[in-house]
Coordinates of C-alpha atoms and ligand atoms in Angstrom, one line a residue:
M14 CA -26.7 9.7 -2.5
S15 CA -30.5 9.6 -2.0
Y16 CA -30.1 6.8 0.6
P17 CA -29.2 7.2 4.2
F18 CA -25.7 6.0 5.2
W19 CA -25.5 2.8 7.3
D20 CA -22.9 3.1 10.1
V21 CA -21.3 -0.1 11.2
P22 CA -18.2 -0.3 13.3
I23 CA -16.4 -2.7 11.0
G24 CA -15.4 -2.1 7.3
Y25 CA -17.8 -2.7 4.6
G26 CA -15.3 -4.7 2.7
V27 CA -14.8 -7.2 5.5
L28 CA -18.5 -7.5 6.1
M29 CA -19.2 -8.3 2.5
A30 CA -16.3 -10.7 2.3
V31 CA -17.5 -12.8 5.2
I32 CA -20.9 -13.3 3.9
A33 CA -20.1 -13.5 0.2
V34 CA -17.2 -15.9 0.4
F35 CA -19.2 -18.3 2.5
H36 CA -22.1 -17.9 0.0
V37 CA -20.1 -18.5 -3.1
F38 CA -18.4 -21.5 -1.5
V39 CA -21.7 -23.1 -0.6
S40 CA -23.4 -22.3 -3.8
H41 CA -20.6 -23.6 -6.0
F42 CA -20.6 -26.7 -3.9
A43 CA -24.3 -27.3 -4.5
I44 CA -23.8 -27.1 -8.3
G45 CA -20.7 -29.4 -8.4
G46 CA -22.3 -31.7 -5.9
G47 CA -25.3 -32.1 -8.2
L48 CA -23.0 -33.2 -11.1
Y49 CA -20.9 -35.5 -8.9
L50 CA -23.9 -37.2 -7.5
V51 CA -25.8 -37.9 -10.7
V52 CA -22.7 -38.9 -12.8
S53 CA -21.4 -41.2 -10.0
E54 CA -24.8 -42.7 -9.5
Q55 CA -25.1 -43.5 -13.2
L56 CA -21.7 -45.2 -13.1
A57 CA -22.4 -47.1 -9.9
R58 CA -25.7 -48.4 -11.1
K59 CA -24.2 -49.6 -14.4
A60 CA -21.5 -51.4 -12.4
G61 CA -23.9 -52.7 -9.8
D62 CA -21.7 -51.1 -7.1
S63 CA -24.0 -50.9 -4.1
P64 CA -21.4 -49.6 -1.5
R65 CA -20.8 -46.7 -3.9
L66 CA -24.6 -46.0 -4.0
E67 CA -24.8 -46.1 -0.3
F68 CA -21.9 -43.6 -0.1
L69 CA -23.6 -41.3 -2.6
E70 CA -26.9 -41.4 -0.6
K71 CA -24.9 -40.3 2.4
L72 CA -23.2 -37.6 0.5
S73 CA -26.5 -36.2 -0.9
R74 CA -27.7 -35.4 2.6
F75 CA -25.0 -32.8 2.9
F76 CA -25.4 -31.4 -0.6
V77 CA -29.1 -31.2 -0.5
L78 CA -29.8 -30.1 3.1
V79 CA -26.8 -28.1 4.1
T80 CA -26.0 -26.4 0.8
L81 CA -29.5 -25.5 -0.1
V82 CA -30.4 -24.2 3.3
A83 CA -27.1 -22.4 3.8
G84 CA -27.0 -21.3 0.2
A85 CA -30.5 -19.8 0.4
L86 CA -29.9 -18.1 3.7
T87 CA -26.6 -16.5 2.7
G88 CA -28.0 -15.6 -0.7
V89 CA -30.7 -13.6 1.0
G90 CA -28.0 -12.3 3.3
I91 CA -26.1 -10.9 0.3
W92 CA -29.1 -9.0 -0.9
F93 CA -29.6 -7.6 2.5
I94 CA -26.0 -6.5 2.9
I95 CA -25.4 -5.0 -0.6
G96 CA -28.7 -3.1 -0.2
L97 CA -27.3 -1.6 2.9
I98 CA -23.7 -0.9 1.9
A99 CA -24.1 -0.1 -1.8
P100 CA -27.7 1.0 -2.3
T101 CA -27.0 2.9 -5.5
A102 CA -25.3 0.0 -7.2
T103 CA -27.9 -2.5 -6.0
E104 CA -30.6 -0.2 -7.5
A105 CA -28.6 -0.2 -10.8
L106 CA -28.3 -4.0 -10.8
I107 CA -32.0 -4.4 -10.2
H108 CA -33.1 -1.9 -12.8
N109 CA -30.9 -3.4 -15.5
Y110 CA -31.3 -7.1 -14.7
V111 CA -34.8 -7.4 -13.2
W112 CA -35.7 -10.1 -15.7
G113 CA -32.4 -11.8 -15.1
W114 CA -33.0 -12.0 -11.4
A115 CA -36.6 -13.2 -12.0
T116 CA -35.3 -16.0 -14.2
E117 CA -32.6 -16.9 -11.7
W118 CA -35.0 -17.1 -8.9
T119 CA -37.3 -19.4 -10.9
F120 CA -34.3 -21.7 -11.7
F121 CA -33.4 -21.7 -8.0
V122 CA -36.9 -22.9 -7.1
V123 CA -36.7 -25.7 -9.6
E124 CA -33.2 -26.6 -8.3
I125 CA -34.4 -26.8 -4.7
A126 CA -37.5 -28.9 -5.5
A127 CA -35.5 -31.3 -7.7
A128 CA -32.8 -31.6 -5.0
M129 CA -35.3 -32.5 -2.3
I130 CA -37.0 -35.1 -4.5
Y131 CA -33.6 -36.5 -5.3
F132 CA -32.6 -36.8 -1.7
Y133 CA -35.9 -38.4 -0.5
G134 CA -36.2 -40.6 -3.6
W135 CA -33.2 -42.9 -3.2
K136 CA -35.3 -45.8 -2.0
T137 CA -38.7 -45.0 -3.4
M138 CA -38.1 -43.9 -7.0
T139 CA -37.1 -46.1 -10.0
P140 CA -33.4 -45.6 -10.8
R141 CA -34.3 -44.0 -14.1
A142 CA -36.6 -41.4 -12.6
H143 CA -34.2 -40.8 -9.8
M144 CA -31.3 -40.0 -12.1
A145 CA -33.6 -37.9 -14.3
V146 CA -34.4 -35.7 -11.2
G147 CA -30.7 -35.6 -10.4
W148 CA -30.0 -34.1 -13.8
V149 CA -32.8 -31.6 -13.4
Y150 CA -31.2 -30.6 -10.1
F151 CA -27.7 -30.1 -11.6
V152 CA -28.8 -28.4 -14.8
F153 CA -31.0 -25.8 -13.1
A154 CA -28.3 -25.2 -10.4
W155 CA -25.8 -24.6 -13.2
L156 CA -28.3 -22.4 -15.1
S157 CA -28.7 -20.1 -12.1
L158 CA -24.9 -19.8 -12.1
F159 CA -25.1 -18.9 -15.8
I160 CA -27.4 -16.0 -15.0
I161 CA -25.6 -14.7 -11.9
N162 CA -22.3 -15.0 -13.7
G163 CA -23.5 -12.5 -16.3
I164 CA -24.5 -10.0 -13.7
I165 CA -21.4 -10.4 -11.5
T166 CA -18.9 -10.2 -14.4
F167 CA -20.9 -7.1 -15.7
M168 CA -19.8 -5.2 -12.6
L169 CA -16.1 -5.6 -13.5
T170 CA -16.3 -5.4 -17.3
P171 CA -19.6 -3.8 -18.5
G172 CA -18.0 -3.6 -22.0
Q173 CA -20.3 -2.2 -24.7
W174 CA -23.2 -1.8 -22.2
L175 CA -21.7 1.6 -21.1
A176 CA -22.4 2.9 -24.5
T177 CA -25.6 1.0 -25.5
G178 CA -27.3 0.3 -22.2
D179 CA -28.4 -3.0 -23.8
F180 CA -29.2 -5.9 -21.5
W181 CA -27.3 -8.5 -23.6
D182 CA -24.2 -6.3 -24.1
G183 CA -23.9 -6.1 -20.3
F184 CA -24.7 -9.8 -19.8
F185 CA -22.4 -11.3 -22.4
N186 CA -19.6 -8.9 -21.4
P187 CA -15.8 -9.4 -21.9
T188 CA -15.2 -11.6 -18.8
F189 CA -18.5 -13.6 -19.1
W190 CA -17.2 -16.8 -20.7
A191 CA -13.9 -17.0 -18.9
S192 CA -15.7 -16.6 -15.6
L193 CA -18.4 -19.1 -16.4
V194 CA -16.0 -21.9 -17.3
L195 CA -13.7 -21.0 -14.4
R196 CA -16.7 -21.2 -11.9
T197 CA -17.8 -24.4 -13.5
G198 CA -14.3 -25.8 -12.8
V199 CA -14.5 -24.5 -9.2
C200 CA -17.8 -26.4 -8.8
V201 CA -16.3 -29.6 -9.9
M202 CA -13.2 -29.1 -7.8
L203 CA -15.2 -28.3 -4.6
A204 CA -17.5 -31.2 -5.1
G205 CA -14.4 -33.5 -5.3
L206 CA -12.9 -31.9 -2.1
Y207 CA -16.1 -32.4 -0.2
A208 CA -16.6 -36.0 -1.3
L209 CA -13.0 -36.7 -0.3
L210 CA -13.8 -35.4 3.2
V211 CA -16.6 -37.9 3.5
A212 CA -14.5 -40.7 1.9
S213 CA -11.6 -40.0 4.3
R214 CA -13.8 -41.3 7.2
Y215 CA -13.9 -44.8 5.7
Q216 CA -11.7 -47.6 6.9
A217 CA -8.5 -48.0 4.8
G218 CA -9.5 -50.7 2.3
E219 CA -10.5 -51.5 -1.2
F220 CA -13.6 -49.2 -1.2
K221 CA -11.8 -46.3 0.2
E222 CA -8.9 -46.7 -2.3
R223 CA -11.1 -46.6 -5.4
T224 CA -13.4 -43.9 -4.1
V225 CA -10.6 -41.6 -3.1
R226 CA -8.9 -42.2 -6.4
Y227 CA -12.0 -41.6 -8.4
T228 CA -12.9 -38.5 -6.4
A229 CA -9.4 -37.0 -6.5
G230 CA -9.8 -37.2 -10.2
W231 CA -12.7 -34.8 -10.0
G232 CA -10.6 -32.5 -7.9
V233 CA -7.7 -32.6 -10.4
V234 CA -9.9 -32.0 -13.4
G235 CA -11.7 -29.1 -11.7
L236 CA -8.4 -27.6 -10.6
A237 CA -6.9 -27.8 -14.0
V238 CA -9.9 -26.1 -15.7
T239 CA -9.9 -23.5 -13.0
A240 CA -6.2 -22.7 -13.3
L241 CA -6.3 -22.4 -17.1
C242 CA -9.4 -20.2 -16.9
Q243 CA -7.8 -17.9 -14.3
Y244 CA -5.3 -17.0 -16.9
W245 CA -8.0 -16.6 -19.6
Y246 CA -10.0 -14.4 -17.1
W247 CA -6.9 -12.2 -16.4
K248 CA -6.4 -11.8 -20.2
A249 CA -10.1 -10.9 -20.7
I250 CA -9.9 -7.9 -18.3
P251 CA -9.2 -4.7 -20.3
A252 CA -5.4 -4.0 -20.5
A253 CA -5.8 -0.6 -19.0
V254 CA -7.3 -2.0 -15.8
V255 CA -4.6 -4.6 -15.5
A256 CA -1.8 -2.1 -16.1
K257 CA -3.2 0.3 -13.5
A258 CA -3.4 -2.5 -11.0
L259 CA 0.1 -3.6 -11.6
Q260 CA 1.3 -0.1 -11.0
T261 CA -0.6 1.1 -8.0
M262 CA -2.7 -1.6 -6.5
P263 CA -1.1 -4.1 -4.1
T264 CA -4.2 -5.9 -3.0
P265 CA -5.4 -7.6 -6.2
I266 CA -1.8 -8.5 -7.2
H267 CA -1.2 -10.2 -3.9
S268 CA -4.5 -12.0 -4.1
I269 CA -3.4 -13.5 -7.5
E270 CA 0.0 -14.6 -6.0
Y271 CA -1.8 -16.3 -3.0
S272 CA -4.2 -18.0 -5.3
V273 CA -1.3 -19.5 -7.4
W274 CA 0.4 -20.9 -4.2
L275 CA -2.9 -22.3 -2.9
A276 CA -3.7 -24.0 -6.2
A277 CA -0.2 -25.6 -6.2
G278 CA -0.9 -26.8 -2.6
I279 CA -4.3 -28.3 -3.6
G280 CA -2.8 -29.9 -6.7
A281 CA 0.1 -31.5 -4.7
L282 CA -2.2 -33.0 -2.0
L283 CA -4.6 -34.3 -4.7
V284 CA -1.8 -36.1 -6.5
V285 CA -0.2 -37.5 -3.3
F286 CA -3.5 -38.9 -2.0
G287 CA -5.3 -39.5 -5.2
V288 CA -2.5 -41.3 -7.0
L289 CA 0.1 -42.4 -4.5
A290 CA -1.6 -43.2 -1.2
P291 CA -5.4 -43.2 -1.5
R292 CA -5.9 -45.5 1.5
R293 CA -4.0 -43.1 3.7
L294 CA -6.2 -40.1 3.2
S295 CA -6.9 -39.0 6.7
M296 CA -9.7 -36.7 7.8
A297 CA -7.1 -34.1 8.7
A298 CA -5.6 -34.1 5.2
A299 CA -9.0 -34.0 3.6
A300 CA -10.0 -31.1 5.9
L301 CA -6.8 -29.3 5.0
L302 CA -7.8 -29.7 1.3
M303 CA -11.1 -28.1 2.0
V304 CA -9.5 -25.2 3.9
L305 CA -7.1 -24.7 1.0
G306 CA -10.0 -24.8 -1.5
L307 CA -11.9 -22.2 0.6
A308 CA -8.8 -20.0 0.8
W309 CA -8.2 -20.3 -2.9
F310 CA -11.7 -19.3 -3.7
G311 CA -11.5 -16.4 -1.2
A312 CA -8.4 -15.2 -2.9
F313 CA -10.0 -15.2 -6.3
E314 CA -13.1 -13.4 -5.2
W315 CA -10.9 -10.8 -3.3
F316 CA -9.0 -10.3 -6.5
R317 CA -12.1 -9.7 -8.5
E318 CA -13.6 -7.3 -6.0
S319 CA -10.3 -5.4 -5.4
I320 CA -9.3 -5.0 -9.0
R321 CA -12.6 -3.2 -9.7
K322 CA -11.4 -0.2 -7.6
P323 CA -12.3 2.6 -7.7
Y324 CA -15.6 1.4 -9.1
V325 CA -18.4 -0.8 -7.9
I326 CA -19.6 -1.0 -11.5
T327 CA -16.7 -0.1 -13.7
G328 CA -17.0 3.1 -15.6
Y329 CA -20.5 3.7 -14.1
I330 CA -20.6 4.0 -10.3
Y331 CA -17.7 4.6 -7.9
G332 CA -17.1 2.5 -4.8
N333 CA -18.6 5.2 -2.7
G334 CA -21.9 5.2 -4.6
V335 CA -21.2 8.3 -6.7
E336 CA -22.5 7.9 -10.2
L337 CA -20.0 9.1 -12.9
A338 CA -22.8 10.6 -14.9
K339 CA -23.2 13.1 -12.0
T340 CA -19.6 14.2 -11.9
A341 CA -20.3 17.6 -13.3
S342 CA -23.0 18.4 -10.8
Y343 CA -20.8 17.2 -7.9
K344 CA -18.0 19.4 -9.1
K345 CA -20.3 22.4 -9.3
D346 CA -22.4 22.0 -6.2
G347 CA -20.3 19.7 -4.0
Y348 CA -21.3 16.5 -2.2
L349 CA -23.6 17.9 0.5
A350 CA -26.0 19.2 -2.2
Q351 CA -26.5 15.6 -3.3
V352 CA -26.8 14.1 0.2
V353 CA -30.5 13.7 1.0
Y354 CA -30.2 12.3 4.5
R355 CA -28.0 14.6 6.7
T356 CA -27.2 14.4 10.4
G357 CA -26.3 18.0 11.0
D358 CA -22.6 17.2 11.3
D359 CA -21.3 18.1 7.8
G360 CA -17.8 16.8 8.4
A361 CA -19.1 13.4 9.5
D362 CA -21.6 13.2 6.7
L363 CA -19.0 14.1 4.1
F364 CA -16.6 11.5 5.5
R365 CA -19.3 8.9 5.4
H366 CA -20.3 9.6 1.8
A367 CA -16.9 10.2 0.3
C368 CA -14.6 7.8 2.2
R369 CA -16.4 5.5 4.7
S370 CA -17.6 2.9 2.2
C371 CA -13.9 1.8 1.8
H372 CA -12.1 3.1 4.9
T373 CA -12.6 3.1 8.6
L374 CA -11.0 5.4 11.1
D375 CA -9.1 2.7 12.9
G376 CA -10.1 -0.7 11.7
Y377 CA -10.1 -2.0 8.1
K378 CA -8.1 0.3 5.7
A379 CA -7.8 2.6 8.7
L380 CA -7.2 6.3 8.0
K381 CA -6.0 7.2 11.5
P382 CA -2.6 5.6 11.3
V383 CA -1.9 7.1 7.8
F384 CA -2.7 10.6 9.1
D385 CA -1.6 10.5 12.8
G386 CA 1.1 13.1 13.4
T387 CA 0.3 15.1 10.2
D388 CA -1.8 18.3 10.1
R389 CA -5.1 19.6 8.8
A390 CA -3.7 21.5 5.8
F391 CA -1.9 18.3 4.7
I392 CA -5.0 16.1 5.1
A393 CA -7.1 18.6 3.1
A394 CA -4.6 18.6 0.3
I395 CA -4.5 14.8 0.3
I396 CA -8.3 14.6 0.1
R397 CA -8.4 17.0 -2.9
S398 CA -5.7 14.8 -4.6
A399 CA -7.4 11.5 -3.9
H400 CA -7.1 10.5 -7.6
L401 CA -3.3 10.7 -7.3
L402 CA -2.8 8.4 -4.4
K403 CA -1.8 4.8 -4.5
G404 CA -4.7 2.4 -4.3
N405 CA -6.7 3.7 -7.2
M406 CA -9.3 5.8 -5.4
P407 CA -12.3 7.7 -6.7
P408 CA -11.5 11.3 -7.4
F409 CA -12.7 13.8 -4.7
L410 CA -15.6 15.6 -6.4
G411 CA -16.5 17.9 -3.6
T412 CA -15.6 21.6 -3.2
A413 CA -12.4 22.8 -1.5
A414 CA -14.5 23.9 1.5
E415 CA -15.8 20.3 1.8
A416 CA -12.3 18.9 1.7
D417 CA -11.5 21.2 4.6
K418 CA -14.5 19.9 6.5
I419 CA -13.4 16.3 6.1
A420 CA -9.9 17.3 7.2
D421 CA -11.4 19.0 10.3
Y422 CA -13.4 15.9 11.1
L423 CA -10.4 13.6 10.7
S424 CA -7.8 15.8 12.4
Q425 CA -10.0 16.1 15.5
R426 CA -9.7 12.3 15.8
L427 CA -6.0 12.0 15.3
D428 CA -2.9 11.7 17.5
K429 CA -1.7 15.4 17.6
R430 CA 1.7 14.7 19.1
P431 CA 4.8 15.2 16.9
L432 CA 5.8 12.2 14.8
A433 CA 9.0 11.6 16.8
E434 CA 6.9 11.2 19.9
I435 CA 4.2 9.0 18.5
Y436 CA 6.5 6.5 16.9
K437 CA 9.5 7.0 19.3
L438 CA 11.8 7.5 16.3
E439 CA 14.7 9.8 15.4
G440 CA 17.2 10.5 12.6
V441 CA 16.8 8.7 9.4
E442 CA 14.2 6.3 10.8
L443 CA 12.0 9.3 11.7
G444 CA 12.6 10.6 8.2
R445 CA 11.5 7.2 6.7
K446 CA 8.3 7.5 8.6
A447 CA 7.8 11.1 7.6
Y448 CA 8.3 10.0 4.0
E449 CA 5.8 7.2 4.3
L450 CA 3.1 9.5 5.7
R451 CA 3.8 12.7 3.6
C452 CA 5.2 11.4 0.3
G453 CA 4.7 7.7 0.1
K454 CA 1.0 8.0 -0.4
C455 CA 1.8 9.1 -4.0
H456 CA 5.5 8.3 -4.6
V457 CA 5.9 4.6 -3.7
I458 CA 9.5 3.7 -3.4
G459 CA 10.4 1.1 -6.1
A460 CA 6.9 1.3 -7.6
A461 CA 4.3 3.9 -8.7
S462 CA 5.7 7.4 -9.3
D463 CA 9.0 6.6 -7.5
K464 CA 11.0 9.9 -7.2
S465 CA 14.2 8.5 -5.6
K466 CA 16.3 9.5 -8.6
S467 CA 15.2 13.2 -8.2
F468 CA 17.0 13.3 -4.8
A469 CA 20.3 11.9 -6.1
G470 CA 23.3 14.3 -5.8
Q471 CA 21.2 16.9 -3.9
S472 CA 22.7 18.7 -0.8
A473 CA 20.6 19.2 2.4
D474 CA 20.0 22.8 1.3
D475 CA 18.8 21.7 -2.1
L476 CA 16.4 19.2 -0.5
N477 CA 15.2 21.9 2.0
N478 CA 14.5 24.2 -0.9
M479 CA 12.6 21.5 -2.7
L480 CA 10.4 21.0 0.3
N481 CA 9.8 24.8 0.5
M482 CA 8.5 24.6 -3.1
A483 CA 6.7 21.3 -2.7
A484 CA 3.3 22.6 -3.7
D485 CA 4.7 23.8 -7.0
L486 CA 6.4 20.6 -8.0
G487 CA 3.2 19.0 -9.4
A488 CA -0.5 19.8 -9.7
G489 CA -2.0 18.3 -6.6
M490 CA 1.2 17.8 -4.6
P491 CA 0.7 19.1 -1.1
A492 CA 2.8 21.9 0.4
Y493 CA 5.3 20.7 3.0
T494 CA 3.8 21.5 6.4
G495 CA 5.7 19.2 8.8
A496 CA 7.5 20.6 11.9
A497 CA 11.3 21.4 12.0
T498 CA 12.6 18.1 13.7
E499 CA 10.6 16.0 11.2
R500 CA 11.8 18.1 8.3
G501 CA 15.4 17.6 9.2
A502 CA 14.9 13.9 9.5
L503 CA 13.0 13.8 6.2
V504 CA 15.9 15.6 4.5
S505 CA 18.4 13.0 5.7
F506 CA 16.2 10.2 4.6
L507 CA 15.7 11.8 1.1
A508 CA 19.5 12.2 0.8
Q509 CA 19.9 8.5 1.6
L510 CA 17.2 7.6 -0.8
G511 CA 19.0 9.6 -3.5
K512 CA 22.3 7.8 -2.9
G513 CA 20.6 4.4 -3.2
A514 CA 18.9 5.4 -6.4
K515 CA 22.2 6.4 -8.1
K516 CA 23.8 3.0 -7.7
Ligands
LIG2 C1 -13.7 3.0 -3.6 C2 -12.9 2.8 -2.3 C3 -12.2 4.0 -1.7 C4 -12.8 5.3 -1.4 C5 -14.2 5.7 -1.6 C6 -11.7 6.0 -0.8 N1 -10.6 5.3 -0.7 FE1 -8.8 5.8 0.1 N2 -8.0 4.1 -0.5 C7 -8.6 3.0 -1.1 C8 -7.7 2.0 -1.4 C9 -8.1 0.6 -2.0 C10 -6.4 2.4 -1.0 C11 -5.1 1.7 -1.0 C12 -4.7 1.2 0.3 C13 -4.6 -0.3 0.4 O1 -4.8 -1.0 -0.5 O2 -4.3 -0.7 1.5 C14 -6.6 3.7 -0.4 C15 -5.6 4.5 0.1 C16 -5.8 5.7 0.7 C17 -4.8 6.5 1.4 C18 -3.3 6.1 1.4 C19 -3.1 5.2 2.6 C20 -1.6 5.1 2.9 O3 -1.2 3.9 3.0 O4 -0.9 6.1 3.0 C21 -5.4 7.6 1.9 C22 -4.7 8.7 2.7 C23 -6.8 7.5 1.6 N3 -7.0 6.4 0.9 C24 -7.7 8.5 2.0 C25 -9.1 8.5 1.5 C26 -10.0 9.5 1.8 C27 -9.7 10.7 2.7 C28 -11.2 9.2 1.2 C29 -12.4 10.1 1.1 C30 -12.2 11.4 0.6 C31 -10.9 8.0 0.5 N4 -9.7 7.5 0.7 C32 -11.9 7.3 -0.3 C33 -10.0 3.0 -1.4 C34 -10.9 4.0 -1.3
LIG3 C1 -0.9 13.9 -3.4 C2 0.2 13.3 -4.0 C3 1.6 13.7 -3.8 C4 2.3 13.7 -2.5 C5 1.7 13.3 -1.2 C6 3.6 14.1 -2.8 N1 3.8 14.3 -4.2 FE1 5.5 14.8 -5.1 N2 4.5 15.0 -6.9 C7 3.1 14.7 -7.1 C8 2.8 15.0 -8.4 C9 1.4 14.8 -9.0 C10 4.0 15.5 -9.1 C11 4.1 15.9 -10.5 C12 4.0 14.8 -11.5 C13 5.3 13.9 -11.4 O1 6.4 14.4 -11.5 O2 5.1 12.7 -11.2 C14 5.0 15.4 -8.1 C15 6.3 15.8 -8.3 C16 7.3 15.6 -7.4 C17 8.7 15.9 -7.6 C18 9.3 16.5 -8.9 C19 9.4 15.4 -10.0 C20 10.7 15.2 -10.5 O3 10.8 14.3 -11.3 O4 11.7 15.9 -10.1 C21 9.4 15.6 -6.5 C22 10.9 15.7 -6.3 C23 8.5 15.2 -5.5 N3 7.2 15.2 -6.1 C24 8.8 14.9 -4.2 C25 7.8 14.7 -3.2 C26 8.2 14.6 -1.8 C27 9.6 14.7 -1.2 C28 7.0 14.4 -1.2 C29 6.8 14.4 0.3 C30 7.2 15.5 1.1 C31 5.9 14.4 -2.2 N4 6.5 14.6 -3.4 C32 4.6 14.3 -1.9 C33 2.3 14.3 -6.1 C34 2.6 14.1 -4.8

């Protein structure tokens, strides 16, 4: 917490995703493109295929100019943004991997130089020298992936590093190889998708047919490698992390589901156009393939980022920048004692440092709608019990007085009207809403910590008594502080829930 907090109106997660997904897309393109160009050039030269060589020269303009420029810009953009939103984690990555980064930057310089020579050398260099430079471009691009892959995978699965602090333990961590082969597959697939887009603009004819066929092959091979590795990657994540995600974390699980559907869509289109109707590949279909590819990659990265919750570096730093090693001193002295840059408004500062890195008030992962119509005592209890809530959040390590200050800060910004009025609901429907806000944060119906069975066969009086004793039902469960109308509605809803559970 020795860094100031950066206030932005939108969520940190969204901001990061926009830049990072674009960057990974472009940078994987550049690597796969290098391989596609040099392998295809070699084949085309051997076959004396000059239309193919012309096509490749055209293609190299995009790969070299666009991907390198956009890749370099967004790459710097990522450093800029992670330094602002996760300074503690960025510091840890730099300290532990300074030689890794230095090596990667050196490889990147070689990659750029080789790519430019390759692009400008089509007409002036001997074929042999040109292809040699092409290989240098691809190999160094791939080597920079090799290095970055070690550091990115370390964040999710630091493995032995947590105990040894050894560079190589962190680098060759449990998900390193699965992720490396997966990303290599992605590079090949994306290179194929882009080359298809360029090929789709050609007149339907013999050249288009064989080029689309050949290039779709790249897409299919890349996709197959990727799909197999996604399973391998999933298996390489420690079982405890996966189990927790399946129980309480909707986001990563949905991301996996989307990615499977997207991969099926990409595969189907590649087969249709690559095998059955290569001459009919239109620009629209090729563009759709690109969009699906981008969406697939986005879903995978979203999975990787979200399954890491509540950490930014698993087992080492929480998503809000709190280092696990400092847990004891937080618990003893509270958050504010650790916050160096303070604004004078303690509630706001506490909210920023404990919650704001993942939540906004009313935008991304908004807290306003999940607290509107509740009360300050309830909010404070929820904050103290953050570790019990669905979503796998970091524990609240501040003092009880600090939880009250955040609750004050939040409750001043909420809709204070009764629930019935805010949502225009009554009866069981009002009860359902009350459940969602006051119980569903911990007891998700049909999933984590479902309590429906406990309500079976209970009379309204029993249920009312249960609510009276709410704070005693479990360590960390809030007292019931809702108003009378809402309570009556909640009791009817619980009774209904109990009946459903009995069947
Ligand atoms: C490391 C990220 C992170 C931090 C820090 C964090 N949360 Fe969360 N929180 C989540 C995620 C993820 C969920 C699950 C919601 C989802 O996936 O849509 C969640 C869910 C919640 C929910 C339940 C939402 C609902 O649907 O009822 C509440 C309430 C909440 N957080 C409050 C807080 C408060 C208050 C703080 C600060 C004390 C905080 N969170 C800090 C990530 C975080
Ligand atoms: C902050 C998290 C949290 C919230 C919110 C919460 N509970 Fe609980 N609840 C717990 C914990 C923890 C336990 C004890 C451990 C267990 O039984 O899972 C518990 C236990 C219970 C039990 C007893 C367990 C049993 O098997 O009989 C019932 C019933 C229950 N809760 C109902 C509710 C209802 C109704 C609400 C909403 C008014 C609610 N809880 C809100 C955390 C919570």
